[in-house]
mmCIF file of C-alpha atoms in Angstrom:
data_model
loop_
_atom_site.group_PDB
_atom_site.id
_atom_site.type_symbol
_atom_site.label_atom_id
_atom_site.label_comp_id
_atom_site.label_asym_id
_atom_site.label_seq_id
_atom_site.Cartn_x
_atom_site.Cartn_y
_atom_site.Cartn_z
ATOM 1 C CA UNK D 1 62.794 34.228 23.796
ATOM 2 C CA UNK D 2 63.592 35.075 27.653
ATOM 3 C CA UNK D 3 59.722 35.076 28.803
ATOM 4 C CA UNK D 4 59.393 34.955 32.610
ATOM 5 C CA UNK D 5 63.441 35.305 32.777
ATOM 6 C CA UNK D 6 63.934 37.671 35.632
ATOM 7 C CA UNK D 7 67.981 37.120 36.178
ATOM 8 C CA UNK D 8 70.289 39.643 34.454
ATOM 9 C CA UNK D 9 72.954 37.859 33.007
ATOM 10 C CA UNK D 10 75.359 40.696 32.385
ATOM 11 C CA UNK D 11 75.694 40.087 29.159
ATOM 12 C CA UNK D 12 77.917 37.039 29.953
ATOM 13 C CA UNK D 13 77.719 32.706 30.009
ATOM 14 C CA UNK D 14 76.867 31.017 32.705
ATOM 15 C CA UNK D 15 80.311 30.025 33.661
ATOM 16 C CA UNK D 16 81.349 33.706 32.987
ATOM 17 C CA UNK D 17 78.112 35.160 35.358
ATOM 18 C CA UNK D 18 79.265 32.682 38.065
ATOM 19 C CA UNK D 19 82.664 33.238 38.024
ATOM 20 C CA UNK D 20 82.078 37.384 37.921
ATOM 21 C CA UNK D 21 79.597 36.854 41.527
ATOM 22 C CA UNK D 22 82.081 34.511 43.623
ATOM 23 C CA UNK D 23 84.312 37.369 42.855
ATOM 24 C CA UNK D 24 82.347 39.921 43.699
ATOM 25 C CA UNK D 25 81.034 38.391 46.812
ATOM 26 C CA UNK D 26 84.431 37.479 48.215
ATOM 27 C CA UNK D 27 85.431 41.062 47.784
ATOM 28 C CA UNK D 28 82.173 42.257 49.427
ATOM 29 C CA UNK D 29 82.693 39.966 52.525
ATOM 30 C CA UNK D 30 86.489 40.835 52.870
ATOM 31 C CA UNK D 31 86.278 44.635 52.493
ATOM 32 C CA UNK D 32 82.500 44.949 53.842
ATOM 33 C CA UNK D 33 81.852 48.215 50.731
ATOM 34 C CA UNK D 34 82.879 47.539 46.753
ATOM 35 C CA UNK D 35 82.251 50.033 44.366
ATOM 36 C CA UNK D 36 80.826 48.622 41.016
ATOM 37 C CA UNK D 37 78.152 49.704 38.215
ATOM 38 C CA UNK D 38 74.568 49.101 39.581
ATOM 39 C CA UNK D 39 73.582 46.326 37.670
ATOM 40 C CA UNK D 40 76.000 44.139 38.736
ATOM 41 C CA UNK D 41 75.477 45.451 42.825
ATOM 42 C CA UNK D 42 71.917 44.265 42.450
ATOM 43 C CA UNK D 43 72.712 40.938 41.335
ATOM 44 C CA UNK D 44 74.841 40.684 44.010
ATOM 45 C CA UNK D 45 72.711 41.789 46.325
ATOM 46 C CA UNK D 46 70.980 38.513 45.494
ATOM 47 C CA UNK D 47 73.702 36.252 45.528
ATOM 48 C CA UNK D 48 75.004 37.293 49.354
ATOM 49 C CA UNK D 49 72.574 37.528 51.281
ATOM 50 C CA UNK D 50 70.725 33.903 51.232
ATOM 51 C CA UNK D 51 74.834 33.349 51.805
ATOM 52 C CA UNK D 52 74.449 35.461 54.923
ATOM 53 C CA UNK D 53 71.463 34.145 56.125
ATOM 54 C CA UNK D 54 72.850 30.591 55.817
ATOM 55 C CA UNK D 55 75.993 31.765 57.766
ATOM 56 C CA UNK D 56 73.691 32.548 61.128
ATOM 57 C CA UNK D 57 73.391 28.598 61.782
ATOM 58 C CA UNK D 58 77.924 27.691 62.177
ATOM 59 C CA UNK D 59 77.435 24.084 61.070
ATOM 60 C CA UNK D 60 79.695 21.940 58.829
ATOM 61 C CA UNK D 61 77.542 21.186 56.234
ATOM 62 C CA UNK D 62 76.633 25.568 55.969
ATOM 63 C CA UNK D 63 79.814 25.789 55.633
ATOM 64 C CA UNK D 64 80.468 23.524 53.141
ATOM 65 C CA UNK D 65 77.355 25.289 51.196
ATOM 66 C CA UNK D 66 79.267 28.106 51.302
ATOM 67 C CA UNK D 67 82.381 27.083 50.051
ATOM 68 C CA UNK D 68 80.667 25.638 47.250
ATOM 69 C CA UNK D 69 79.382 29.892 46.455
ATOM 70 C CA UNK D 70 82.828 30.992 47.668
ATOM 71 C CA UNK D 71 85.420 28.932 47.001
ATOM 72 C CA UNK D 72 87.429 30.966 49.662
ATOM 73 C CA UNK D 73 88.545 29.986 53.090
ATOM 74 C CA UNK D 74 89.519 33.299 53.973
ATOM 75 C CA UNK D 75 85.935 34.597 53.173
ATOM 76 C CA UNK D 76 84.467 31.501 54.740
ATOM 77 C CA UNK D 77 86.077 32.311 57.885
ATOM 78 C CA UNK D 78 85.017 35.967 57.991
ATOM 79 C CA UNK D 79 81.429 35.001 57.000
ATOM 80 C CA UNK D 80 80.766 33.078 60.130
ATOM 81 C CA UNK D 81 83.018 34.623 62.268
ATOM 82 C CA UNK D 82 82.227 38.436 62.397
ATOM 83 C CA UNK D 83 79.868 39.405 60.261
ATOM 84 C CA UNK D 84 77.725 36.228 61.107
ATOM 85 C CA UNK D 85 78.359 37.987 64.519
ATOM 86 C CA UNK D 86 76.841 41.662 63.677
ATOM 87 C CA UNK D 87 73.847 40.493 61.359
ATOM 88 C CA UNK D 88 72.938 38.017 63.924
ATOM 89 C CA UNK D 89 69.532 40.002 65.178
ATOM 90 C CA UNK D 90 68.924 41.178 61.871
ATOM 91 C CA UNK D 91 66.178 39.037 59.946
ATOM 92 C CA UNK D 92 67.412 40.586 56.523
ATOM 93 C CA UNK D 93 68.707 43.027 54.449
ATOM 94 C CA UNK D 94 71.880 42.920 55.195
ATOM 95 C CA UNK D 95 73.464 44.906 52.328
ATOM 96 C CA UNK D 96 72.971 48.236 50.972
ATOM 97 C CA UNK D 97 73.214 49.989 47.801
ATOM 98 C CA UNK D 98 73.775 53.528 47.080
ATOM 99 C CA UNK D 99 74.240 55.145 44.002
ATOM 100 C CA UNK D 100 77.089 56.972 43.063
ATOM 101 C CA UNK D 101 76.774 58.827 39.832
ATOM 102 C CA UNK D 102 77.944 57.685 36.546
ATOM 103 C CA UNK D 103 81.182 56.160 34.944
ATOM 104 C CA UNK D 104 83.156 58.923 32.512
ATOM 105 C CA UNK D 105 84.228 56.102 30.253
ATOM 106 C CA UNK D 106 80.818 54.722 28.816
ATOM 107 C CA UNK D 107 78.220 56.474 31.233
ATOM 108 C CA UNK D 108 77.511 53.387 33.257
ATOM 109 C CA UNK D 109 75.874 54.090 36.441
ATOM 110 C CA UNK D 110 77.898 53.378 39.430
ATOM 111 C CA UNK D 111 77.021 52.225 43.037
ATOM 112 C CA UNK D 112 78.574 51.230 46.317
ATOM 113 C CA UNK D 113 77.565 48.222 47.939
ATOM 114 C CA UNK D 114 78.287 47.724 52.025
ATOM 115 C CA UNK D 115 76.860 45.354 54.527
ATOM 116 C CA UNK D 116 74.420 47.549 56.680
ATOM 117 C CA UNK D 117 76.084 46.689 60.589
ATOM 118 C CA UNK D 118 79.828 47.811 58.839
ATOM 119 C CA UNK D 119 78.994 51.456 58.324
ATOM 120 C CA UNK D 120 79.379 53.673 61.310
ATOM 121 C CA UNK D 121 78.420 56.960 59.724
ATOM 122 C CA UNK D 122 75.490 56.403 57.708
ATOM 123 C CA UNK D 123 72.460 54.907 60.154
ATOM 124 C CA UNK D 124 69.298 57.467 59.665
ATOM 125 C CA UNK D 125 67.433 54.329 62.392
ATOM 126 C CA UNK D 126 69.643 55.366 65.474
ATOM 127 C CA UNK D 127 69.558 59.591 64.780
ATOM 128 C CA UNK D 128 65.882 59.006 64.461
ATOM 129 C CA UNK D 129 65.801 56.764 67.798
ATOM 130 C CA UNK D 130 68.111 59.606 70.041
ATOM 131 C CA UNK D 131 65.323 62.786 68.418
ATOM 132 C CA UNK D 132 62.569 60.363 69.294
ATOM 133 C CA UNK D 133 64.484 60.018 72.583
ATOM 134 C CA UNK D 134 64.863 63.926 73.144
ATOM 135 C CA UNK D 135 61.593 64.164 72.239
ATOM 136 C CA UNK D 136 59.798 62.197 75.035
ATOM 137 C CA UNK D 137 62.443 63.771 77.786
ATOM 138 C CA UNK D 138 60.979 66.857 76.722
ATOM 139 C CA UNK D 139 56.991 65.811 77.187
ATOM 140 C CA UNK D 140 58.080 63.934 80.171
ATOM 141 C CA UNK D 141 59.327 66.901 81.692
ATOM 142 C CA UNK D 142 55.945 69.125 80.880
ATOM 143 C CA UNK D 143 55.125 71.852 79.138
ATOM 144 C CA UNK D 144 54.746 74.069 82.790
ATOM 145 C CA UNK D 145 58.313 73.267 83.884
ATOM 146 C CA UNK D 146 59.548 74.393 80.701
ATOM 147 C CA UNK D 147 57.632 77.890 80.747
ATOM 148 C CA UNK D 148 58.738 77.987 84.539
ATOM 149 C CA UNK D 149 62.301 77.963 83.420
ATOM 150 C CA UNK D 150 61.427 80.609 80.719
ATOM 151 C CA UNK D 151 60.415 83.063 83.110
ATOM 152 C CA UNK D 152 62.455 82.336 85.889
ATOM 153 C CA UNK D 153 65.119 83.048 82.871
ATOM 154 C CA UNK D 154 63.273 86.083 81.768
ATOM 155 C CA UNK D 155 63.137 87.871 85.578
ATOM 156 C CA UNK D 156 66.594 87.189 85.923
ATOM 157 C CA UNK D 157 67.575 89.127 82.814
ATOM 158 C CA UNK D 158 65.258 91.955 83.232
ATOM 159 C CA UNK D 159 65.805 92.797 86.780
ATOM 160 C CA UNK D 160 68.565 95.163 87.659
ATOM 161 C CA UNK D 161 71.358 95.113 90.113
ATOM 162 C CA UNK D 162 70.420 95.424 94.050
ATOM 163 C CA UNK D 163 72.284 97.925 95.506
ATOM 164 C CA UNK D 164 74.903 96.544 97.966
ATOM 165 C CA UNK D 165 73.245 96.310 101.651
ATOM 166 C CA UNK D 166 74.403 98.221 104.248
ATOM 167 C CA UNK D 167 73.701 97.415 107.575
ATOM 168 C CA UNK D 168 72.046 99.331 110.333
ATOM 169 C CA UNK D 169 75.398 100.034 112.712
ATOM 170 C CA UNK D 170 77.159 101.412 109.978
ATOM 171 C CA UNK D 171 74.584 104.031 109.043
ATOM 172 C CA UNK D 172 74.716 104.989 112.483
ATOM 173 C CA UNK D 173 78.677 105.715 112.088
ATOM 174 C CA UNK D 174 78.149 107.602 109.368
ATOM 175 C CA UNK D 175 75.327 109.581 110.947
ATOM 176 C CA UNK D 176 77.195 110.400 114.553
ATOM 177 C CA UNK D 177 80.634 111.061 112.003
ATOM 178 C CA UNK D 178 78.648 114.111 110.028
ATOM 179 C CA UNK D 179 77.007 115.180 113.263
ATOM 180 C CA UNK D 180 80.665 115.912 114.679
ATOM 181 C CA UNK D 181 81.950 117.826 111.719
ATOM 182 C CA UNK D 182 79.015 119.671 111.453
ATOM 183 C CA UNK D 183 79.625 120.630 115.362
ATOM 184 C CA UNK D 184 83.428 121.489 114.366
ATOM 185 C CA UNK D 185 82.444 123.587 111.880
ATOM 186 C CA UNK D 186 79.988 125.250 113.877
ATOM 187 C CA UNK D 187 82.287 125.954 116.777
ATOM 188 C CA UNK D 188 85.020 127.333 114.054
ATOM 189 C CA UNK D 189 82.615 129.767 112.568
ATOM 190 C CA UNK D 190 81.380 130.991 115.880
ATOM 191 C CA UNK D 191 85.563 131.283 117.004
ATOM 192 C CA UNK D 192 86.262 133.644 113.726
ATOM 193 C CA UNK D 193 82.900 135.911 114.138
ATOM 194 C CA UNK D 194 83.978 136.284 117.815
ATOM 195 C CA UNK D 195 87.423 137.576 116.719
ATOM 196 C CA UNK D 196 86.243 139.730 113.816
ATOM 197 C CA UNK D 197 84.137 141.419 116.450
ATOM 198 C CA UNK D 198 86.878 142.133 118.875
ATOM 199 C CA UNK D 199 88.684 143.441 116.089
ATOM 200 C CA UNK D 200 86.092 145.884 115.049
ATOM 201 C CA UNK D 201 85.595 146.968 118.829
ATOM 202 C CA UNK D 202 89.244 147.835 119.138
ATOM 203 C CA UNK D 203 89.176 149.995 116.404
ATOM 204 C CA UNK D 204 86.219 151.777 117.378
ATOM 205 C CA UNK D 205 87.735 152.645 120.377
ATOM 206 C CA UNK D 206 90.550 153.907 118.550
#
């Protein structure tokens, strides 16, 4: 009977179960995102991250605890070099697990497991941080300035075009200009009534 046994042994011995996480683990901590069925990305889960936690304090006899998880230089070296480096502020859960569907062959569910600080794309914390952000400019600001700017907006939209100005000496120009050609015209009309008249005279006398 397995009362009270919480560990998921993947169906394999001990020696088998251990072999199968320093595997896994030295993948994960190399690549920084596996993909694997579910089951076995929460047992990892388990298995890094009291590694990754250990890593924070770079002493010889951490990284000799390590080793003894790892058996990997390589891995050793990236554990307390970067990563120990990105996860230092964090006080836990480093590593993520997202579900990816399911496996055509036998229907296992899949997953992808990454180390949180590694993925550039996918952090919902700092989006919600920069609309929190916009947020407060916008209350700083007030709620007057902003109707302000609507109707200052709003007026310039609905008025119309001025007319261009014109100023005062150049109306007078104009005004003296059709004062003259009205006198020309004058004088013309008063020339050709003048000689139609002595015309008519003439012919009178006739």
């Amino acid at each position: 009977m397995r009362h009270g046994d919480k560990v998921n042994n993947l169906g394999r011995k001990e020696g088998h179960r251990r072999a199968l996480m320093r595997n896994l683990a030295t993948a994960l901590v190399e690549h920084k995102r596996i993909k694997t069925t579910l089951a076995k990305a929460k047992a990892l889960r388990t298995y890094v991250e009291p590694l990754v936690t250990k890593a924070k304090s770079n002493t010889t006899h951490s990284r000799r605890v390590i080793f003894s998880y790892l058996q990997s230089k390589e891995a050793v070296k990236e554990l307390f070099g970067p990563i120990a480096e990105k996860v230092g502020d964090r006080p836990g859960g480093y590593i993520r697990i997202l579900r990816t569907g399911f496996r055509k062959g036998d229907g296992a569910e899949m997953a992808m497991i990454e180390f949180v600080d590694y993925n550039e794309i996918y952090k919902p914390g700092k989006e919600e941080d920069s609309a929190g952000a916009k947020k407060r400019r916008t209350r700083r600001g007030g709620s007057g300035a902003g109707e302000k700017t609507a109707a200052t907006a709003t007026a310039k939209v609905a008025a119309p075009a001025a007319p261009p100005v014109v100023e005062e000496p150049e109306i007078e120009e104009a005004e003296e200009a059709a004062a003259d050609t009205l006198e020309a015209a004058a004088d013309e009309a008063a020339n050709d009534l003048n000689e139609t008249s002595g015309e008519e005279a003439e012919e009178i006398e006739k």
